[in-house]
Short mmCIF file of C-alpha atoms and ligand atoms in Angstrom, two decimals:
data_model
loop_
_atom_site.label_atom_id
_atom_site.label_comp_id
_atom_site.label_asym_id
_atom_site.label_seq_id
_atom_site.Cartn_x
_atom_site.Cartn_y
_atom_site.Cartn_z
CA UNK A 1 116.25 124.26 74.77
CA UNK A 2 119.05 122.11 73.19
CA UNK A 3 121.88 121.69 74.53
CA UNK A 4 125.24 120.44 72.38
CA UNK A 5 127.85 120.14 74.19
CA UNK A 6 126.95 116.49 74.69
CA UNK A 7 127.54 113.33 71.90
CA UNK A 8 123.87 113.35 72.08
CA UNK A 9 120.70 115.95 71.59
CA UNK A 10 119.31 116.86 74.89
CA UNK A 11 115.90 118.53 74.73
CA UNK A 12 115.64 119.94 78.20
CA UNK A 13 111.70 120.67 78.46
CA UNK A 14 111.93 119.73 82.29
CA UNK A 15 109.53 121.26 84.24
CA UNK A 16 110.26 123.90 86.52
CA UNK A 17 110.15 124.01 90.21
CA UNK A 18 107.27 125.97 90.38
CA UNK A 19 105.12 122.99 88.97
CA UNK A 20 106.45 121.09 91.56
CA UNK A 21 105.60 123.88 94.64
CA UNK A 22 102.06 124.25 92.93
CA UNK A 23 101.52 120.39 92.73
CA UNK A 24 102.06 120.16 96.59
CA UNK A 25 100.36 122.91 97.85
CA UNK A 26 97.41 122.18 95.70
CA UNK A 27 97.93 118.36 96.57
CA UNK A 28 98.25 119.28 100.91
CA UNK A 29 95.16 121.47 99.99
CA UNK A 30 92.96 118.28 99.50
CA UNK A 31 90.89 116.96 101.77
CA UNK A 32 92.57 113.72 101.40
CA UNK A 33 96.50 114.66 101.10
CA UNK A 34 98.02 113.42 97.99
CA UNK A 35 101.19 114.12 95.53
CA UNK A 36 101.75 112.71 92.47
CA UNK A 37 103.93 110.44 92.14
CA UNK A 38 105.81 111.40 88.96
CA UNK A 39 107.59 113.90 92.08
CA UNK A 40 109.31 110.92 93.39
CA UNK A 41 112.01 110.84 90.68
CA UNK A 42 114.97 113.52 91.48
CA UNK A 43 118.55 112.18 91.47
CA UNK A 44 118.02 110.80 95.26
CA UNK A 45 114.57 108.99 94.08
CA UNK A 46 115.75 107.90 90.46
CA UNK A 47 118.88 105.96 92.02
CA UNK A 48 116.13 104.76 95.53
CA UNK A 49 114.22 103.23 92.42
CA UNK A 50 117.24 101.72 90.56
CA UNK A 51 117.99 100.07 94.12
CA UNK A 52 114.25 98.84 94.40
CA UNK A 53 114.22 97.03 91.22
CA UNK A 54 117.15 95.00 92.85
CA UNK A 55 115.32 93.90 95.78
CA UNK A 56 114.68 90.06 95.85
CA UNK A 57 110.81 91.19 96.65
CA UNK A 58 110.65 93.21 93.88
CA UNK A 59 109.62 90.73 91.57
CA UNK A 60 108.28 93.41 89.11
CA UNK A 61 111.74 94.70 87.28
CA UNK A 62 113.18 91.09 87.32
CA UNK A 63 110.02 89.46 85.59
CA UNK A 64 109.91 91.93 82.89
CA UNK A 65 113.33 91.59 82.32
CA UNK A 66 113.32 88.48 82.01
CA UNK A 67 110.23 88.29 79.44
CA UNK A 68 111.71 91.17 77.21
CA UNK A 69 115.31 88.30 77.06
CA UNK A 70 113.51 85.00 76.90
CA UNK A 71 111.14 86.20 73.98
CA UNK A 72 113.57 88.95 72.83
CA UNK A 73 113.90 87.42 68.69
CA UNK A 74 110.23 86.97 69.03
CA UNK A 75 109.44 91.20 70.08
CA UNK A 76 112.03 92.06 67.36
CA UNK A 77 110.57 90.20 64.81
CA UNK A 78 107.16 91.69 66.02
CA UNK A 79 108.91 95.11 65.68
CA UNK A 80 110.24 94.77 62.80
CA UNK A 81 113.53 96.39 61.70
CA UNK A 82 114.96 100.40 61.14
CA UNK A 83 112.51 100.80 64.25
CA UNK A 84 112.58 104.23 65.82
CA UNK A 85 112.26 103.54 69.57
CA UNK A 86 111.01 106.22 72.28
CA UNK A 87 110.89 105.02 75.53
CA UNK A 88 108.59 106.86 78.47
CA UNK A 89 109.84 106.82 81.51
CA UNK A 90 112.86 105.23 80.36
CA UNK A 91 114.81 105.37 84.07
CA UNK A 92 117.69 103.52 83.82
CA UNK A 93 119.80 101.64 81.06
CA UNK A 94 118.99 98.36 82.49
CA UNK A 95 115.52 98.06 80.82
CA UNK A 96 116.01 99.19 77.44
CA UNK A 97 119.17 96.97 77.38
CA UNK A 98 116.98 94.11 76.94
CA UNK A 99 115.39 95.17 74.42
CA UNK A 100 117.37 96.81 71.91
CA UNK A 101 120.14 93.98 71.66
CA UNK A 102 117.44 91.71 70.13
CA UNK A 103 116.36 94.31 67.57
CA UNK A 104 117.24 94.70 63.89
CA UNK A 105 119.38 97.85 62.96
CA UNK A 106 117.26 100.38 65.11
CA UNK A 107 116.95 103.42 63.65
CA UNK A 108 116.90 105.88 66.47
CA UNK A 109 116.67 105.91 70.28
CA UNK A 110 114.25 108.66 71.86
CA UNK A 111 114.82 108.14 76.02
CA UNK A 112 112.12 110.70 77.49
CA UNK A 113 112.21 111.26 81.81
CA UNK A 114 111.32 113.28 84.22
CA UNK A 115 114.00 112.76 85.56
CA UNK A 116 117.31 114.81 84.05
CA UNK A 117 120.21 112.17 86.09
CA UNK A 118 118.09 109.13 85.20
CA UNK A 119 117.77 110.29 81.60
CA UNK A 120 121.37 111.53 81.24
CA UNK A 121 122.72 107.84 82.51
CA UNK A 122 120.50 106.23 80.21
CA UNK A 123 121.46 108.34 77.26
CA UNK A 124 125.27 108.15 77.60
CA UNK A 125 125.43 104.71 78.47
CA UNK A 126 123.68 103.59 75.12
CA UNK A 127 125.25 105.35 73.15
CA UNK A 128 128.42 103.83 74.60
CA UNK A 129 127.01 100.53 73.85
CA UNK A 130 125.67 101.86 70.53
CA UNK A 131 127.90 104.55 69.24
CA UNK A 132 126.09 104.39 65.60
CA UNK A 133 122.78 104.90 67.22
CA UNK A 134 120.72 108.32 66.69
CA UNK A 135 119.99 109.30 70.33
CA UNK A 136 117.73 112.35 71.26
CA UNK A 137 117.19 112.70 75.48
CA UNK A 138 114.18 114.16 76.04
CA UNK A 139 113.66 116.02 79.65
CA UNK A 140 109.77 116.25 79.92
CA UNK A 141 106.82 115.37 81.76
CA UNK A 142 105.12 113.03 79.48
CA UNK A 143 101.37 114.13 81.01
CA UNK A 144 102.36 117.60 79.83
CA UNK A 145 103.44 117.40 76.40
CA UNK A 146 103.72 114.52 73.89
CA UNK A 147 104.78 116.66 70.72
CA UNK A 148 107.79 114.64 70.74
CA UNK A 149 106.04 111.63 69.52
CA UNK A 150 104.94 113.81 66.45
CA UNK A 151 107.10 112.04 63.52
CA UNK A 152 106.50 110.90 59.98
CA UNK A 153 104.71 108.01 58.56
CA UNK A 154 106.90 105.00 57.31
CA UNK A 155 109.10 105.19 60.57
CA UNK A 156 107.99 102.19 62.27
CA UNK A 157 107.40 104.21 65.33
CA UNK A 158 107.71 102.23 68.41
CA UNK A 159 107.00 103.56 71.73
CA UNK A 160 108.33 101.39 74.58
CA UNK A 161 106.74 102.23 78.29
CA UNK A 162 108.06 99.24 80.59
CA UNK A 163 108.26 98.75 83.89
CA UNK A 164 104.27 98.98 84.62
CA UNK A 165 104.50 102.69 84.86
CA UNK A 166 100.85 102.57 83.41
CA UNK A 167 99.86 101.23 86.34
CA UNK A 168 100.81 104.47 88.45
CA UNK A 169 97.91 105.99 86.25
CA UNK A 170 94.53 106.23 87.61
CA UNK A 171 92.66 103.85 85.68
CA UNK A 172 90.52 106.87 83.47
CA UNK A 173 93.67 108.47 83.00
CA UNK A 174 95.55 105.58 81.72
CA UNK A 175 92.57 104.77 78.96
CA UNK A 176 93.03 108.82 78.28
CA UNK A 177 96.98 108.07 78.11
CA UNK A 178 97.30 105.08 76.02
CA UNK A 179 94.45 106.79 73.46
CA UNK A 180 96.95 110.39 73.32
CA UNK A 181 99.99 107.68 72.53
CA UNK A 182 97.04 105.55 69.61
CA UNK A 183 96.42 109.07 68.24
CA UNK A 184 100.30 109.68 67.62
CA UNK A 185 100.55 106.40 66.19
CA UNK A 186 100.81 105.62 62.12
CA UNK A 187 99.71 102.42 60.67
CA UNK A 188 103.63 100.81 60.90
CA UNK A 189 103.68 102.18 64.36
CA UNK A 190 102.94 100.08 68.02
CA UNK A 191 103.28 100.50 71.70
CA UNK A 192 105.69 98.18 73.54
CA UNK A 193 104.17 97.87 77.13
CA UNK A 194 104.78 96.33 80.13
CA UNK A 195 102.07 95.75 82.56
CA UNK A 196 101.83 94.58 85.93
CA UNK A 197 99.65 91.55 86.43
CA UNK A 198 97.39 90.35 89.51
CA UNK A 199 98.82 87.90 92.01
CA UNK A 200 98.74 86.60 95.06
CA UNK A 201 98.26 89.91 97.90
CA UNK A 202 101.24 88.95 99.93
CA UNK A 203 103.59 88.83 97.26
CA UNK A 204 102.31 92.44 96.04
CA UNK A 205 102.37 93.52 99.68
CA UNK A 206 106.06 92.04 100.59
CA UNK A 207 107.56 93.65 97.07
CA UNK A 208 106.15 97.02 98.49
CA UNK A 209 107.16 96.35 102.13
CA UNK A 210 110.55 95.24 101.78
CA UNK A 211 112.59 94.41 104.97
CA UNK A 212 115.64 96.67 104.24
CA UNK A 213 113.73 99.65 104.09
CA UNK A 214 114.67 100.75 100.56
CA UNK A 215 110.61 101.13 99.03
CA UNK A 216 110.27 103.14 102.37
CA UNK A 217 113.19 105.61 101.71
CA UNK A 218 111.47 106.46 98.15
CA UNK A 219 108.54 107.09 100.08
CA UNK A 220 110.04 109.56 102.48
CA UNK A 221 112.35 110.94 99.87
CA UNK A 222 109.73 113.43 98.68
CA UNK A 223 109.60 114.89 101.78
CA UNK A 224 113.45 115.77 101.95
CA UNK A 225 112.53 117.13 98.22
CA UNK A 226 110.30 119.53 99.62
CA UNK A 227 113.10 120.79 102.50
CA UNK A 228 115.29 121.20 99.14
CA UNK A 229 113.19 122.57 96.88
CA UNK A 230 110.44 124.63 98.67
CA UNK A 231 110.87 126.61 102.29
CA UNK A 232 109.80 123.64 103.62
CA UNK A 233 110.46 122.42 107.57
CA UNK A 234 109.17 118.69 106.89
CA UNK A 235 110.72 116.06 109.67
CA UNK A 236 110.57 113.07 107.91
CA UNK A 237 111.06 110.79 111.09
CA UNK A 238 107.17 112.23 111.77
CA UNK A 239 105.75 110.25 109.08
CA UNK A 240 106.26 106.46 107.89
CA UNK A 241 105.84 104.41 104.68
CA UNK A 242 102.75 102.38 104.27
CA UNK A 243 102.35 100.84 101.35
CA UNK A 244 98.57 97.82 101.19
CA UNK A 245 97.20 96.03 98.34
CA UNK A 246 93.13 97.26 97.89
CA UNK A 247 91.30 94.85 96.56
CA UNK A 248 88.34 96.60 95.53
CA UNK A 249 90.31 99.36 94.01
CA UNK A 250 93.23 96.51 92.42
CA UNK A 251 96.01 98.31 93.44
CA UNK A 252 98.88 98.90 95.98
CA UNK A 253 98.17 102.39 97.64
CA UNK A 254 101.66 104.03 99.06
CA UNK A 255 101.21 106.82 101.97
CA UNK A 256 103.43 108.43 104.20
CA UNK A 257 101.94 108.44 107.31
CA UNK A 258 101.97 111.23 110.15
CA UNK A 259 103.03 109.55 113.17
CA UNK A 260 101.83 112.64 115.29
CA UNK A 261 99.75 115.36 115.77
CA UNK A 262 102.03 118.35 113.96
CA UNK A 263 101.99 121.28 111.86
CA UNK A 264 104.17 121.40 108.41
CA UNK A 265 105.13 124.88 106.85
CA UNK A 266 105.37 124.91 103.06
CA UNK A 267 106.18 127.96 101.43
CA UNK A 268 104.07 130.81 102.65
CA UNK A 269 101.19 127.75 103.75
CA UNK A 270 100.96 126.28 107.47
CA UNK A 271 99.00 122.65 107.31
CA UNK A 272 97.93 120.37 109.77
CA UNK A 273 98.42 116.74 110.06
CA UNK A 274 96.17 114.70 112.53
CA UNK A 275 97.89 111.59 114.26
CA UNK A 276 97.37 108.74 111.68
CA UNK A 277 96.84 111.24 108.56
CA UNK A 278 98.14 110.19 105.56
CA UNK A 279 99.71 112.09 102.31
CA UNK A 280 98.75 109.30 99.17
CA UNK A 281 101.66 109.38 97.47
CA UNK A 282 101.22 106.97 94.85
CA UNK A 283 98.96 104.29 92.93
CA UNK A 284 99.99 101.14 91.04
CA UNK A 285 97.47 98.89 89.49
CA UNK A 286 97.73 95.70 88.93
CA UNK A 287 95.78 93.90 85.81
CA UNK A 288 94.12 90.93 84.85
CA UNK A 289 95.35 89.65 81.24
CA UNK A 290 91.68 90.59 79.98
CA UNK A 291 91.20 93.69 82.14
CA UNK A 292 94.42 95.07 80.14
CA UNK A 293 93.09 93.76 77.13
CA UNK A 294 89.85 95.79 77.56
CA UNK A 295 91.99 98.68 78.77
CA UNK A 296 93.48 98.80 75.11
CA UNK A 297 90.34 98.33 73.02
CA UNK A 298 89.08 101.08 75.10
CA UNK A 299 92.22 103.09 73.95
CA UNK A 300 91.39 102.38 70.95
CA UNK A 301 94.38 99.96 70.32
CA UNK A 302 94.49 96.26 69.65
CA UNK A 303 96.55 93.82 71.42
CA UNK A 304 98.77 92.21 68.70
CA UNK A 305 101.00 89.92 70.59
CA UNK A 306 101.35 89.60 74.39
CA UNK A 307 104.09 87.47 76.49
CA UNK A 308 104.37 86.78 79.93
CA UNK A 309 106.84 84.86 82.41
CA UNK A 310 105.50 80.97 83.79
CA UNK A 311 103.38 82.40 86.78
CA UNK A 312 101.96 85.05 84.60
CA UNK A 313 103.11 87.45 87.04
CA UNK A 314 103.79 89.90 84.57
CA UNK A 315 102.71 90.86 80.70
CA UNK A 316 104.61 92.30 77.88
CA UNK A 317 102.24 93.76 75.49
CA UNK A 318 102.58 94.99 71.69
CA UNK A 319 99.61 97.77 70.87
CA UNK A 320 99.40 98.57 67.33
CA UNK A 321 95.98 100.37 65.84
CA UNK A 322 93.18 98.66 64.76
N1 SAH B 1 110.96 102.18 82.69
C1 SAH B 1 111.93 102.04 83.77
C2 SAH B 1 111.71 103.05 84.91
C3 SAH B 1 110.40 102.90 85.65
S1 SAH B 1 110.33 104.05 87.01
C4 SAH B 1 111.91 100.63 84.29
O1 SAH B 1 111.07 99.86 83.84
O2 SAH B 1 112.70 100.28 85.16
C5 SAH B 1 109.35 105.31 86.29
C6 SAH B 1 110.21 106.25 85.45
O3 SAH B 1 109.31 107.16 84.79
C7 SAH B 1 111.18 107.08 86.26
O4 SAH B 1 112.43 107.12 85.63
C8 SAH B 1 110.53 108.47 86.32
O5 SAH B 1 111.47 109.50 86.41
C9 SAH B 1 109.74 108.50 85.03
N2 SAH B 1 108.51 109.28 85.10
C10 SAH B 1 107.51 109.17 86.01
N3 SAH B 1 106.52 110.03 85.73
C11 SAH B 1 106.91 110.70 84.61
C12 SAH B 1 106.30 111.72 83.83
N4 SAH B 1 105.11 112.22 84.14
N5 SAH B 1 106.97 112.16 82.73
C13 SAH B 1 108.20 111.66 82.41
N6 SAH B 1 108.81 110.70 83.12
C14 SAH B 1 108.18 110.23 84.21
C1 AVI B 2 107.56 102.97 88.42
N1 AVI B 2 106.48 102.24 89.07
C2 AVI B 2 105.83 101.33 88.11
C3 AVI B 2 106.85 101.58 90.32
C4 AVI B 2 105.65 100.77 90.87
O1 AVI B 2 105.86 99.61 91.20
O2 AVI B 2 104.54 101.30 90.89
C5 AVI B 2 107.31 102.59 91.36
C6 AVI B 2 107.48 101.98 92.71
N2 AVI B 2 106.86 102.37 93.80
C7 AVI B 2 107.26 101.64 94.81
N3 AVI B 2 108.08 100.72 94.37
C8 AVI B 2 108.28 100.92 93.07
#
């Protein structure tokens, strides 16, 4: 559905509640309880994340952001010019504004969220920074459908996913990903990505624990989506955030954890929580330079530049096809 009432083209292929209903039923069905995380982002959780990426121990928004300026001519001239940009899981202006001030005459901006207020902001707010700019908004899951990246050769096709989103991927399905976005990919085309990078455990575990509470509020917030969405009767003060690097597994887990023995009715569905239980509500992996690297060639994409900030705390990569 378009809609065109708006100075820019909306595709609205947002996903209905129902996927959401089955996604938790099927995900409090498991033996382990987990949701996906892409659930996090409604209004409440898109502007909980905006806060997050201001926290002083979130390190990961302000690293990247601070890459994508420093070596900003550098990615445009890797880019090239007339680029047309779509960014997955493009959240909030912020980002993308570091980006597209360095680049030369871009063609077309392509924002594509989950999240409808997230991707709405975004749209409207380039376009008032860029009022010559071709902007499309596309409202879709990205795991669902990627027909949108379906374009002509000779566009220098560049798809931006920042922030480490990858990382929120388990690791088969982010080899699976990154070879879907290779296949849509002509030989002008490239990937823009920014990953995550390995570092000391206590700075991963304070930017996921932070003192004010606002990582922990995301957390709980898809709980309060359920009570608005669903006939759900979910307390949230039953469960609490934790959020712990694994080692073995390189990445931080996030669960919300039931603080008591209790019962939780979803829909038509009664389950039970033990004391202790926890719902996994999300993965992020962190990567070595070379375990990324290797993550590409497996995608069947070849690193063609990379940059990173002084601690190497975070990479900016540029895929293009072999
Ligand atoms: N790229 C931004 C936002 C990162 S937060 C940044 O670097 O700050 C992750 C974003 O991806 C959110 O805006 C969320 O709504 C969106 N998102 C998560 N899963 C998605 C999915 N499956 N399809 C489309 N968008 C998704
Ligand atoms: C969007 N994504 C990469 C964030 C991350 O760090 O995994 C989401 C997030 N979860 C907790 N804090 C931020």
């Amino acid at each position: 559905m378009k809609k065109t009432n708006l100075p820019y083209t909306l595709v609205d292929l947002q996903p209905d509640v129902s996927s959401f209903k089955e996604d938790v039923i099927a995900g409090f069905e498991k033996t382990h309880k987990a949701l996906p995380a892409k659930h996090f982002y409604d209004k409440t959780g898109s502007s909980l994340f905006n806060a997050i990426t201001k926290l002083p121990e979130y390190y990961v928004s302000r690293t990247e952001m601070d890459i994508l300026h420093d070596f900003g001519p550098d990615i445009a001239e890797a880019i090239g010019g007339r680029a047309h940009i779509i960014e997955l899981g493009s959240g909030s202006f912020d980002k993308i504004n570091q980006v597209l001030p360095f680049l030369k005459s871009p063609a077309s901006y392509k924002p594509v969220d989950i999240s409808i207020s997230a991707l709405q902001d975004t749209a409207e707010r380039v376009l008032e920074r860029y009022p010559d700019l071709e902007v499309t908004g596309i409202c879709a899951d990205y795991t669902s459908t990627l027909d949108f990246l379906h374009q002509d050769r000779g566009n220098n096709k560049t798809i931006c996913f920042l922030g480490s989103t990858i990382g929120n991927f388990q690791k088969e399905e982010a080899a699976a990903f990154l070879q879907s976005l290779a296949g849509e990919l002509h030989d002008d085309g490239q990937i823009l990505i920014g990953v995550d990078l390995k570092k000391d455990t206590a700075v991963l575990h304070n930017a996921y624990n932070d003192p004010a509470g606002i990582t922990a509020a995301f957390n709980l917030n898809i709980l309060e989506r359920m009570n608005k969405e669903m006939k759900a009767d979910i307390d949230s003060a039953g469960f609490t955030h934790h959020a712990f690097y694994s080692e073995e597994n390189g990445r931080i887990e996030m669960h919300l954890q039931s603080s008591k023995e209790q019962l939780v009715s979803l829909e038509e569905h009664t389950f039970h929580f033990s004391k202790g239980e926890t719902i996994h509500t999300e993965n992020s992996h962190k990567f070595s330079i070379a375990e990324f690297i290797a993550l590409a060639k497996q995608s069947h994409l070849n690193v063609d530049a990379f940059w990173t900030d002084e601690k190497e705390w975070f990479g900016v990569f540029l895929l293009k096809r072999p």
